[in-house]
Short mmCIF file of C-alpha atoms in Angstrom, two decimals:
data_model
loop_
_atom_site.label_atom_id
_atom_site.label_comp_id
_atom_site.label_asym_id
_atom_site.label_seq_id
_atom_site.Cartn_x
_atom_site.Cartn_y
_atom_site.Cartn_z
CA MET A 1 58.69 84.45 123.57
CA SER A 2 59.25 81.39 125.88
CA ALA A 3 62.03 78.96 125.33
CA HIS A 4 59.49 76.34 124.24
CA SER A 5 57.95 78.50 121.72
CA GLU A 6 61.37 79.22 120.31
CA PHE A 7 62.13 75.58 120.01
CA GLN A 8 58.85 75.14 118.12
CA LYS A 9 59.73 77.94 115.78
CA ILE A 10 63.09 76.37 115.02
CA LEU A 11 61.33 73.06 114.40
CA TYR A 12 58.73 74.51 112.09
CA LYS A 13 61.40 76.35 110.10
CA ALA A 14 63.26 73.02 109.71
CA GLU A 15 60.17 71.27 108.49
CA VAL A 16 59.10 73.91 106.00
CA GLU A 17 62.57 75.00 104.81
CA ASN A 18 64.68 71.98 105.31
CA SER A 19 67.32 74.23 106.44
CA LEU A 20 68.68 75.41 109.78
CA SER A 21 71.76 77.28 110.96
CA ARG A 22 74.48 75.84 112.96
CA GLY A 23 73.06 77.54 116.12
CA GLU A 24 69.59 76.40 115.39
CA ILE A 25 70.86 72.71 115.18
CA CYS A 26 72.73 72.99 118.35
CA ALA A 27 69.54 74.30 120.06
CA VAL A 28 67.62 71.30 118.91
CA LEU A 29 70.29 68.80 119.97
CA GLU A 30 70.76 70.46 123.38
CA THR A 31 67.09 70.31 124.49
CA ARG A 32 66.32 68.10 127.46
CA ASN A 33 62.76 68.91 127.41
CA PRO A 34 60.62 65.68 127.07
CA VAL A 35 57.88 67.45 125.26
CA GLU A 36 60.39 69.12 122.83
CA ILE A 37 62.17 65.82 122.18
CA ASP A 38 58.72 64.15 121.50
CA ASN A 39 57.92 66.87 119.00
CA LEU A 40 61.30 66.51 117.43
CA PHE A 41 60.84 62.78 116.95
CA ASN A 42 57.29 63.14 115.76
CA THR A 43 58.20 65.68 113.20
CA ALA A 44 61.05 63.41 111.92
CA ASP A 45 58.68 60.54 111.63
CA ARG A 46 56.27 62.64 109.75
CA MET A 47 58.96 63.89 107.31
CA ARG A 48 60.11 60.40 106.88
CA GLN A 49 56.69 59.26 105.78
CA ARG A 50 56.12 62.22 103.57
CA TRP A 51 59.48 62.00 101.63
CA VAL A 52 60.30 58.31 101.54
CA GLY A 53 57.20 56.57 102.67
CA ASP A 54 56.50 53.70 104.99
CA GLU A 55 58.80 51.11 103.30
CA VAL A 56 61.77 50.03 105.17
CA HIS A 57 64.75 48.86 102.99
CA VAL A 58 66.40 45.55 104.28
CA ARG A 59 70.15 45.30 103.47
CA GLY A 60 71.87 41.94 104.04
CA LEU A 61 75.31 42.91 105.62
CA ILE A 62 78.24 40.60 104.95
CA GLU A 63 81.47 41.37 106.87
CA ILE A 64 84.04 39.65 104.42
CA SER A 65 87.24 40.50 106.35
CA ASN A 66 88.39 41.91 109.77
CA HIS A 67 91.91 42.74 108.61
CA CYS A 68 92.72 46.41 108.61
CA ARG A 69 95.72 48.46 107.77
CA ARG A 70 94.46 51.50 109.86
CA ASP A 71 94.90 52.29 113.61
CA CYS A 72 91.81 54.26 114.39
CA LEU A 73 91.68 54.98 118.08
CA TYR A 74 88.03 53.75 118.54
CA CYS A 75 87.98 50.58 116.39
CA GLY A 76 88.39 47.00 117.68
CA LEU A 77 89.70 46.20 114.10
CA ARG A 78 92.72 48.47 114.37
CA LYS A 79 95.96 46.91 113.30
CA SER A 80 97.38 47.39 116.85
CA ASN A 81 94.78 45.09 118.27
CA LEU A 82 97.02 41.85 118.43
CA LYS A 83 94.48 39.91 120.58
CA LEU A 84 91.80 39.82 117.69
CA GLU A 85 91.75 36.63 115.59
CA ARG A 86 91.72 37.66 112.03
CA TYR A 87 89.75 36.23 109.10
CA ARG A 88 89.21 36.65 105.46
CA MET A 89 86.26 35.15 103.54
CA THR A 90 87.03 33.47 100.23
CA ASP A 91 85.16 34.67 97.12
CA ASP A 92 83.25 31.37 97.06
CA GLU A 93 82.07 31.94 100.62
CA ILE A 94 81.00 35.42 99.94
CA ILE A 95 79.02 34.46 96.77
CA GLU A 96 77.33 31.62 98.71
CA THR A 97 76.39 34.00 101.53
CA VAL A 98 74.95 36.38 98.97
CA ARG A 99 72.93 33.68 97.48
CA THR A 100 71.54 32.88 100.94
CA ALA A 101 70.77 36.49 101.81
CA ALA A 102 69.00 37.11 98.47
CA SER A 103 66.95 33.81 98.83
CA LEU A 104 65.67 35.21 102.24
CA GLY A 105 64.58 38.38 100.59
CA ALA A 106 67.47 40.92 100.91
CA ARG A 107 67.41 43.08 97.73
CA THR A 108 70.64 44.96 98.65
CA ILE A 109 73.82 43.30 99.89
CA VAL A 110 76.23 45.46 101.87
CA ILE A 111 79.83 44.14 101.56
CA GLN A 112 81.93 45.53 104.39
CA SER A 113 85.47 45.08 105.71
CA GLY A 114 88.32 46.70 107.46
CA GLU A 115 90.73 48.37 105.06
CA ASP A 116 92.26 44.98 104.02
CA PRO A 117 95.20 45.40 101.71
CA ARG A 118 94.29 42.13 99.94
CA LEU A 119 90.93 43.71 98.82
CA THR A 120 92.41 45.21 95.73
CA SER A 121 90.14 47.10 93.44
CA SER A 122 90.66 44.39 90.79
CA ARG A 123 89.61 41.63 93.25
CA VAL A 124 86.64 43.75 94.43
CA ALA A 125 85.59 44.45 90.89
CA GLY A 126 85.74 40.82 89.98
CA LEU A 127 83.69 39.87 92.97
CA VAL A 128 81.10 42.46 92.29
CA GLY A 129 80.80 41.33 88.56
CA GLN A 130 80.28 37.77 89.54
CA ILE A 131 77.53 38.65 92.07
CA LYS A 132 75.80 40.81 89.51
CA ASP A 133 76.03 37.89 86.95
CA GLU A 134 74.49 35.37 89.44
CA VAL A 135 72.19 37.21 91.83
CA ASP A 136 69.58 39.82 91.26
CA VAL A 137 70.58 42.26 93.96
CA ALA A 138 72.01 45.82 94.36
CA ILE A 139 75.43 46.02 95.86
CA THR A 140 76.76 48.57 98.53
CA LEU A 141 80.47 48.59 99.29
CA SER A 142 82.04 49.73 102.50
CA LEU A 143 85.62 48.86 102.25
CA GLY A 144 87.45 52.22 103.16
CA GLU A 145 89.60 54.49 100.96
CA TYR A 146 90.78 53.92 97.47
CA SER A 147 92.13 55.95 94.50
CA PRO A 148 89.73 57.67 92.03
CA GLY A 149 90.51 54.91 89.43
CA ASP A 150 89.77 52.13 91.80
CA PHE A 151 86.40 53.58 92.60
CA ILE A 152 85.69 53.86 88.80
CA ALA A 153 86.69 50.24 88.32
CA MET A 154 84.21 49.11 91.18
CA LYS A 155 81.39 51.17 89.69
CA ARG A 156 81.95 49.88 86.23
CA ALA A 157 81.93 46.31 87.53
CA GLY A 158 78.23 46.96 88.75
CA ALA A 159 78.45 48.27 92.34
CA ASP A 160 75.63 50.63 93.15
CA ARG A 161 76.49 52.40 96.34
CA TYR A 162 79.41 53.16 98.57
CA LEU A 163 79.33 53.91 102.26
CA LEU A 164 82.44 55.68 103.81
CA LYS A 165 81.69 57.41 107.04
CA HIS A 166 83.50 60.77 107.18
CA GLU A 167 83.44 60.09 111.03
CA THR A 168 83.74 63.86 111.97
CA ILE A 169 84.11 67.00 109.87
CA ASP A 170 86.10 68.45 112.89
CA ARG A 171 89.59 68.38 111.45
CA GLY A 172 91.30 68.48 114.91
CA LEU A 173 89.15 65.75 116.23
CA TYR A 174 89.52 63.70 113.08
CA ASN A 175 93.34 63.87 113.26
CA ARG A 176 93.46 62.80 116.81
CA LEU A 177 91.18 59.84 116.27
CA HIS A 178 93.05 58.78 113.08
CA PRO A 179 96.79 58.96 113.72
CA ASP A 180 97.71 57.26 110.22
CA MET A 181 95.02 58.79 108.02
CA ASP A 182 94.68 62.11 106.07
CA TYR A 183 91.59 64.22 106.58
CA GLU A 184 91.71 65.88 103.24
CA ASN A 185 92.00 62.45 101.59
CA ARG A 186 88.82 61.28 103.35
CA ILE A 187 86.88 64.16 102.04
CA CYS A 188 88.31 63.75 98.66
CA CYS A 189 87.23 60.15 98.57
CA LEU A 190 83.61 61.26 99.01
CA GLU A 191 83.94 63.57 96.04
CA TRP A 192 85.63 60.83 93.94
CA LEU A 193 82.82 58.47 94.70
CA LYS A 194 80.24 60.91 93.49
CA GLU A 195 82.30 61.49 90.32
CA ALA A 196 82.32 57.77 89.73
CA GLY A 197 78.66 57.62 89.72
CA PHE A 198 78.05 55.75 93.03
CA GLN A 199 75.08 56.55 95.35
CA VAL A 200 77.25 57.82 98.23
CA GLY A 201 76.84 57.58 101.92
CA ALA A 202 78.80 59.13 104.81
CA GLY A 203 78.18 59.43 108.48
CA ILE A 204 79.33 59.77 112.14
CA MET A 205 79.40 58.17 115.46
CA VAL A 206 77.64 60.15 118.11
CA GLY A 207 79.41 60.56 121.50
CA LEU A 208 82.97 60.38 120.30
CA PRO A 209 85.45 61.56 123.11
CA GLY A 210 86.14 65.16 122.22
CA GLN A 211 83.10 65.69 120.09
CA THR A 212 81.03 68.67 120.69
CA ILE A 213 77.29 69.62 119.89
CA GLU A 214 78.88 72.14 117.42
CA SER A 215 80.81 69.60 115.67
CA ILE A 216 77.80 67.36 115.25
CA ALA A 217 75.94 70.25 113.77
CA ASP A 218 78.75 70.84 111.33
CA ASP A 219 78.55 67.23 110.48
CA ILE A 220 74.90 67.43 109.51
CA LEU A 221 75.44 70.66 107.47
CA PHE A 222 78.46 68.93 105.73
CA MET A 223 76.13 65.86 104.81
CA LYS A 224 73.54 68.32 103.53
CA PHE A 225 76.11 70.32 101.46
CA MET A 226 77.41 67.03 99.99
CA GLU A 227 73.94 65.96 98.75
CA LEU A 228 74.50 62.53 99.88
CA ASP A 229 72.26 59.49 99.27
CA MET A 230 72.83 57.89 102.67
CA ALA A 231 74.03 58.73 106.22
CA GLY A 232 75.00 56.13 108.65
CA ILE A 233 74.46 57.64 112.36
CA GLY A 234 75.17 55.50 115.37
CA PRO A 235 76.53 55.74 118.88
CA PHE A 236 80.16 55.48 119.83
CA ILE A 237 80.80 52.25 121.77
CA PRO A 238 84.23 51.90 123.39
CA HIS A 239 86.22 48.76 122.63
CA PRO A 240 88.35 47.22 125.54
CA GLU A 241 91.36 46.73 123.22
CA THR A 242 91.58 50.40 121.99
CA PRO A 243 93.04 53.60 123.53
CA LEU A 244 89.49 54.79 124.06
CA CYS A 245 88.46 51.84 126.16
CA GLY A 246 87.60 53.79 129.23
CA ALA A 247 85.58 56.49 127.49
CA GLU A 248 81.79 56.85 127.97
CA ALA A 249 79.61 55.39 125.23
CA GLY A 250 77.32 57.72 123.14
CA THR A 251 73.67 57.57 124.38
CA LEU A 252 70.50 56.52 122.64
CA GLU A 253 68.70 59.86 123.18
CA MET A 254 71.45 61.90 121.56
CA THR A 255 71.84 59.49 118.68
CA LEU A 256 68.12 59.52 118.06
CA LYS A 257 68.03 63.45 118.23
CA VAL A 258 70.89 63.40 115.53
CA ILE A 259 68.91 61.01 113.31
CA ALA A 260 65.62 62.98 113.77
CA ILE A 261 67.08 66.55 112.85
CA THR A 262 69.05 64.98 110.00
CA ARG A 263 66.03 63.45 108.61
CA ILE A 264 64.14 66.76 108.87
CA ILE A 265 66.68 69.04 107.22
CA ILE A 266 67.87 66.36 104.61
CA PRO A 267 64.50 64.63 104.08
CA CYS A 268 65.29 62.27 101.24
CA LEU A 269 68.18 60.45 102.83
CA LEU A 270 68.38 56.71 103.35
CA ILE A 271 69.09 56.39 107.16
CA PRO A 272 69.71 53.20 108.84
CA ALA A 273 68.61 51.97 112.23
CA THR A 274 71.96 50.65 113.08
CA THR A 275 72.98 47.59 115.02
CA ALA A 276 74.95 49.75 117.28
CA ILE A 277 71.73 51.49 118.38
CA GLY A 278 70.24 48.23 119.25
CA THR A 279 73.35 47.27 121.12
CA ILE A 280 73.48 50.29 123.44
CA GLU A 281 69.80 49.83 124.46
CA PHE A 282 67.26 47.00 123.92
CA GLY A 283 64.73 48.25 121.30
CA GLY A 284 67.03 50.94 120.04
CA ARG A 285 66.56 50.14 116.27
CA GLU A 286 62.84 50.22 116.72
CA CYS A 287 63.22 53.65 118.26
CA ALA A 288 65.34 54.86 115.32
CA LEU A 289 62.64 53.58 112.86
CA ARG A 290 60.18 55.80 114.75
CA CYS A 291 62.17 58.88 114.51
CA GLY A 292 63.40 59.07 110.93
CA ALA A 293 65.20 55.86 109.92
CA ASN A 294 64.08 53.83 107.03
CA VAL A 295 66.80 51.08 106.47
CA ILE A 296 67.86 48.13 108.60
CA MET A 297 70.82 45.89 107.94
CA PRO A 298 70.38 42.41 109.38
CA ASN A 299 73.73 40.48 109.54
CA ALA A 300 74.06 37.83 107.01
CA THR A 301 77.72 37.06 107.77
CA PRO A 302 78.38 33.39 108.46
CA GLN A 303 78.12 32.63 112.19
CA LYS A 304 81.65 31.45 112.54
CA TYR A 305 82.95 34.94 111.61
CA ARG A 306 80.43 37.34 113.33
CA LYS A 307 82.09 37.51 116.69
CA LEU A 308 85.41 38.24 115.18
CA TYR A 309 84.15 41.37 113.34
CA GLN A 310 84.71 43.51 116.51
CA ILE A 311 84.42 47.12 115.62
CA TYR A 312 82.93 47.45 119.06
CA PRO A 313 82.04 44.68 121.69
CA ASN A 314 78.90 42.82 122.62
CA ARG A 315 76.96 43.24 119.37
CA ILE A 316 73.45 41.99 119.38
CA CYS A 317 72.58 39.13 117.15
CA ALA A 318 76.14 37.82 117.22
CA ASP A 319 74.86 34.31 117.81
CA ASP A 320 71.91 34.29 115.45
CA SER A 321 71.94 32.69 111.97
CA PRO A 322 71.49 34.85 108.80
CA GLU A 323 67.96 33.32 108.51
CA ASN A 324 67.04 34.29 111.97
CA CYS A 325 68.28 37.80 111.57
CA LEU A 326 66.34 38.35 108.43
CA ILE A 327 63.26 36.90 109.83
CA CYS A 328 63.67 38.95 112.95
CA VAL A 329 64.00 42.30 111.30
CA GLU A 330 61.03 41.60 109.11
CA GLY A 331 58.87 40.91 112.09
CA MET A 332 60.12 44.14 113.70
CA ILE A 333 59.25 46.33 110.64
CA LYS A 334 55.67 44.77 110.46
CA SER A 335 55.18 45.36 114.18
CA LEU A 336 55.72 49.04 113.71
CA GLY A 337 53.03 49.18 111.04
CA ARG A 338 55.66 49.56 108.27
CA ASN A 339 56.23 47.61 105.11
CA VAL A 340 59.28 45.62 104.04
CA ALA A 341 60.49 47.20 100.65
CA THR A 342 60.45 44.97 97.68
CA ASP A 343 62.57 46.97 95.38
CA PHE A 344 66.26 47.57 95.37
CA GLY A 345 66.05 50.58 97.60
CA HIS A 346 67.92 53.10 95.51
CA SER A 347 68.00 56.50 96.89
CA TYR A 348 65.43 59.18 96.28
CA GLN A 349 67.88 61.32 94.48
CA PHE A 350 69.02 58.41 92.29
CA LYS A 351 65.38 57.56 91.37
CA LYS A 352 64.70 61.20 90.54
CA SER A 353 67.82 61.31 88.26
CA MET A 354 66.73 58.26 86.46
CA ALA A 355 63.25 59.58 85.93
CA THR A 356 64.74 62.83 84.50
CA ILE A 357 66.98 60.74 82.12
CA ARG A 358 63.90 58.63 81.00
CA ASP A 359 61.73 61.71 80.44
CA GLY A 360 64.59 63.33 78.47
CA LYS A 361 64.78 60.21 76.17
CA LYS A 362 61.03 60.24 75.58
CA ALA A 363 61.22 63.85 74.68
CA GLY A 364 64.20 63.30 72.28
CA VAL A 365 66.63 65.19 74.62
CA CYS A 366 70.22 64.07 74.04
#
């Protein structure tokens, strides 16, 4: 059997069974054959359409603070970056920004921050409750690690989803990149979030220094094992004020391959076309939407703060207004022949569980 035929066999198995071994995932990611890569992307796009449809969910991203207590080697928000001008949005600013994003059509608001010690669970819960009382939106939080009780408090206040990238399931690599963090605690946080009732997202950066194809395959298998609702997959982009400033960035092609095979073997995921993908190459977000992605997160952060949220440098859209960002992504979606979703964009698994509960109540099941 030719190498090309073997690749097609693996791809067919992935599409039919939604399952591959570690070695098979590596074989897919390692291909440089243009025909095979096109087949991979087309299969992923077909699986996306079959499982989650043509709608693209628009999430308004609000970056509420760039303070962080962590010192991750790749991140421009790291506490050791003394050249970064720090900011914190007030609750009033956050609420007003949510109102603006919702008025422009965002049905989900993503509230993101560094691990800011002032963002206590009680403050976050209060903010979530106020938003829910005033604006008809779903809320995704991406604020870092908390205790099980903290996560429960945020969920009870009305938060719907929580995004906490695991970054890498390779313990050695994780420890090298996160000198003041605990690998086990990171994984436990994902479990605690599920137990609290959140729709849960994890994810990785593609192209991290020291990352291997095998570790990426392990990441994909881990995300499948965790039965996640969301997966954030974007390229590593080195920041000049970090220890990894001289490292090579992740590539668009490899990032798209990871998105594509993830879609095929975990077909019901919410997968964003990230800003980082659009930053490393013009048109990157459109490419991601063509090979498995079904979410896009235009930046709704007030302009005066945008350039200060420097996880990585030279982000696209840093000079745009929230209005222009939302209008731009809607035009992008329509140009691809896709539809802008009008619902809250809950995950396939969440909708399925809610339907099961409703059916049970109709049947008189406790």
